[in-house]
Tab-separated table of C-alpha atoms in Angstrom:
chain	number	residue	atom	x	y	z
A	1	UNK	CA	10.670	-10.104	0.965
A	2	UNK	CA	14.404	-10.564	1.384
A	3	UNK	CA	16.813	-13.498	1.678
A	4	UNK	CA	20.556	-13.184	2.173
A	5	UNK	CA	23.114	-16.010	2.023
A	6	UNK	CA	20.657	-18.748	2.976
A	7	UNK	CA	19.215	-20.281	-0.199
A	8	UNK	CA	22.548	-21.767	-1.320
A	9	UNK	CA	22.426	-24.128	1.676
A	10	UNK	CA	19.245	-25.802	0.390
A	11	UNK	CA	18.794	-28.557	-2.179
A	12	UNK	CA	17.308	-27.697	-5.576
A	13	UNK	CA	13.956	-29.131	-4.483
A	14	UNK	CA	14.015	-27.131	-1.232
A	15	UNK	CA	14.793	-23.967	-3.208
A	16	UNK	CA	11.691	-24.685	-5.302
A	17	UNK	CA	9.640	-24.914	-2.108
A	18	UNK	CA	11.048	-21.573	-0.909
A	19	UNK	CA	9.991	-19.963	-4.211
A	20	UNK	CA	6.493	-21.493	-3.828
A	21	UNK	CA	6.245	-20.100	-0.279
A	22	UNK	CA	7.442	-16.679	-1.469
A	23	UNK	CA	4.952	-16.717	-4.345
A	24	UNK	CA	2.102	-17.553	-1.957
A	25	UNK	CA	3.193	-14.810	0.462
A	26	UNK	CA	3.826	-11.962	-1.985
A	27	UNK	CA	0.983	-9.765	-3.106
A	28	UNK	CA	0.822	-8.822	-6.789
A	29	UNK	CA	3.429	-6.127	-7.292
A	30	UNK	CA	5.628	-7.514	-4.518
A	31	UNK	CA	9.345	-8.184	-4.905
A	32	UNK	CA	11.535	-10.963	-3.516
A	33	UNK	CA	15.149	-9.780	-3.286
A	34	UNK	CA	17.723	-12.576	-3.178
A	35	UNK	CA	21.339	-11.940	-2.189
A	36	UNK	CA	23.245	-15.183	-2.520
A	37	UNK	CA	25.985	-17.283	-4.059
A	38	UNK	CA	25.209	-18.384	-7.622
A	39	UNK	CA	27.287	-20.655	-9.863
A	40	UNK	CA	28.368	-19.607	-13.349
A	41	UNK	CA	26.241	-21.292	-16.027
A	42	UNK	CA	29.135	-23.405	-17.342
A	43	UNK	CA	30.440	-24.357	-13.886
A	44	UNK	CA	29.794	-27.699	-12.205
A	45	UNK	CA	29.063	-27.847	-8.493
A	46	UNK	CA	32.483	-29.345	-7.688
A	47	UNK	CA	34.327	-26.890	-9.957
A	48	UNK	CA	32.512	-24.009	-8.251
A	49	UNK	CA	33.475	-25.170	-4.758
A	50	UNK	CA	37.106	-25.607	-5.775
A	51	UNK	CA	37.255	-22.202	-7.499
A	52	UNK	CA	35.588	-20.472	-4.541
A	53	UNK	CA	38.046	-21.959	-2.039
A	54	UNK	CA	41.017	-21.222	-4.295
A	55	UNK	CA	39.889	-17.604	-4.660
A	56	UNK	CA	39.307	-17.174	-0.916
A	57	UNK	CA	42.746	-18.619	-0.107
A	58	UNK	CA	44.327	-16.185	-2.559
A	59	UNK	CA	42.330	-13.042	-1.642
A	60	UNK	CA	41.351	-13.337	2.034
A	61	UNK	CA	44.601	-12.485	3.819
A	62	UNK	CA	43.238	-11.828	7.316
A	63	UNK	CA	42.605	-15.495	8.129
A	64	UNK	CA	45.081	-17.997	9.481
A	65	UNK	CA	45.542	-21.250	7.536
A	66	UNK	CA	43.445	-23.049	10.169
A	67	UNK	CA	40.620	-20.501	9.871
A	68	UNK	CA	40.725	-20.734	6.092
A	69	UNK	CA	40.550	-24.535	6.304
A	70	UNK	CA	37.426	-24.201	8.486
A	71	UNK	CA	35.846	-21.782	6.001
A	72	UNK	CA	36.565	-24.082	3.047
A	73	UNK	CA	35.271	-27.082	5.016
A	74	UNK	CA	32.012	-25.171	5.500
A	75	UNK	CA	31.816	-24.261	1.812
A	76	UNK	CA	32.559	-27.768	0.520
A	77	UNK	CA	30.310	-29.440	3.085
A	78	UNK	CA	27.296	-27.122	2.994
A	79	UNK	CA	27.096	-24.969	-0.137
A	80	UNK	CA	24.731	-25.999	-2.941
A	81	UNK	CA	24.633	-22.943	-5.210
A	82	UNK	CA	22.568	-23.085	-8.397
A	83	UNK	CA	22.934	-21.286	-11.698
A	84	UNK	CA	20.746	-18.286	-12.512
A	85	UNK	CA	18.911	-20.409	-15.101
A	86	UNK	CA	18.053	-23.047	-12.487
A	87	UNK	CA	16.849	-20.386	-10.046
A	88	UNK	CA	14.791	-18.778	-12.830
A	89	UNK	CA	13.129	-22.107	-13.683
A	90	UNK	CA	12.242	-22.764	-10.042
A	91	UNK	CA	10.936	-19.226	-9.558
A	92	UNK	CA	8.791	-19.141	-12.704
A	93	UNK	CA	7.393	-22.614	-11.931
A	94	UNK	CA	6.317	-21.173	-8.565
A	95	UNK	CA	4.571	-18.177	-10.163
A	96	UNK	CA	7.278	-15.520	-9.874
A	97	UNK	CA	8.943	-13.595	-12.678
A	98	UNK	CA	12.317	-14.563	-14.056
A	99	UNK	CA	15.026	-12.848	-12.010
A	100	UNK	CA	16.040	-9.301	-12.749
A	101	UNK	CA	19.771	-8.901	-12.027
A	102	UNK	CA	20.403	-6.028	-9.627
A	103	UNK	CA	24.121	-6.492	-9.055
A	104	UNK	CA	26.867	-9.109	-9.244
A	105	UNK	CA	30.411	-9.644	-7.990
A	106	UNK	CA	32.034	-12.954	-8.870
A	107	UNK	CA	29.598	-15.581	-7.527
A	108	UNK	CA	27.634	-13.123	-5.389
A	109	UNK	CA	24.401	-12.109	-7.107
A	110	UNK	CA	21.592	-9.798	-6.125
A	111	UNK	CA	18.472	-10.902	-7.973
A	112	UNK	CA	14.930	-9.557	-7.832
A	113	UNK	CA	11.905	-11.754	-8.501
A	114	UNK	CA	8.501	-10.164	-8.887
A	115	UNK	CA	4.919	-11.278	-8.395
A	116	UNK	CA	3.029	-9.362	-11.019
A	117	UNK	CA	0.035	-10.642	-12.955
A	118	UNK	CA	-0.061	-10.285	-16.711
A	119	UNK	CA	2.443	-10.341	-19.528
A	120	UNK	CA	4.219	-7.129	-18.468
A	121	UNK	CA	5.634	-8.684	-15.294
A	122	UNK	CA	9.301	-8.262	-16.227
A	123	UNK	CA	8.830	-4.679	-17.438
A	124	UNK	CA	6.927	-3.833	-14.283
A	125	UNK	CA	9.652	-5.351	-12.097
A	126	UNK	CA	12.354	-3.402	-13.956
A	127	UNK	CA	10.356	-0.205	-13.485
A	128	UNK	CA	9.897	-0.852	-9.760
A	129	UNK	CA	13.610	-1.568	-9.310
A	130	UNK	CA	14.595	1.641	-11.105
A	131	UNK	CA	12.083	3.563	-8.976
A	132	UNK	CA	13.473	1.999	-5.788
A	133	UNK	CA	17.027	2.825	-6.885
A	134	UNK	CA	16.073	6.439	-7.640
A	135	UNK	CA	14.303	6.750	-4.280
A	136	UNK	CA	17.369	5.428	-2.429
A	137	UNK	CA	19.661	7.877	-4.265
A	138	UNK	CA	17.351	10.816	-3.494
A	139	UNK	CA	17.029	9.808	0.147
A	140	UNK	CA	20.803	9.482	0.484
A	141	UNK	CA	21.292	12.880	-1.190
A	142	UNK	CA	18.784	14.646	1.064
A	143	UNK	CA	20.025	12.871	4.210
A	144	UNK	CA	23.624	13.791	3.432
A	145	UNK	CA	22.640	17.359	2.661
A	146	UNK	CA	20.673	17.668	5.928
A	147	UNK	CA	23.518	16.131	7.938
A	148	UNK	CA	25.991	18.554	6.346
A	149	UNK	CA	23.744	21.549	7.190
A	150	UNK	CA	23.415	20.358	10.795
A	151	UNK	CA	27.164	19.794	11.066
A	152	UNK	CA	28.084	23.242	9.685
A	153	UNK	CA	25.531	25.012	11.947
A	154	UNK	CA	26.664	23.202	15.085
A	155	UNK	CA	30.339	24.154	14.747
């Protein structure tokens, strides 16, 4: 299962319900991949919103001041990002593994939660993620190689 930039619009309780729904829907061995905004552990909600808007104003140069004001109005009026620890507590209470970090840039996190029975859940999730990563790299290598062969033959 996959969720991208949606969970941070829900309350903490609603996020818990999402994790319960995911846990009920995933088969053992399944993975829930979450791509979303996550607060730093030592950052309050208000401090996060201010820092996010300050960063966007500084770094996002392609928007007019009016467009940036609209973006920051959306962020301050709708975003409810949690910390990784809070997400982990909600996920484990729902029967999922603690999150395995896949990638992170500033407040953007990619986290994987697994549904694996037994005490080796985290190890199993890490193994599956490394296997998925290896498979993607191999597929990209072979696809690129095939495309290059086709391109050189068709010239």
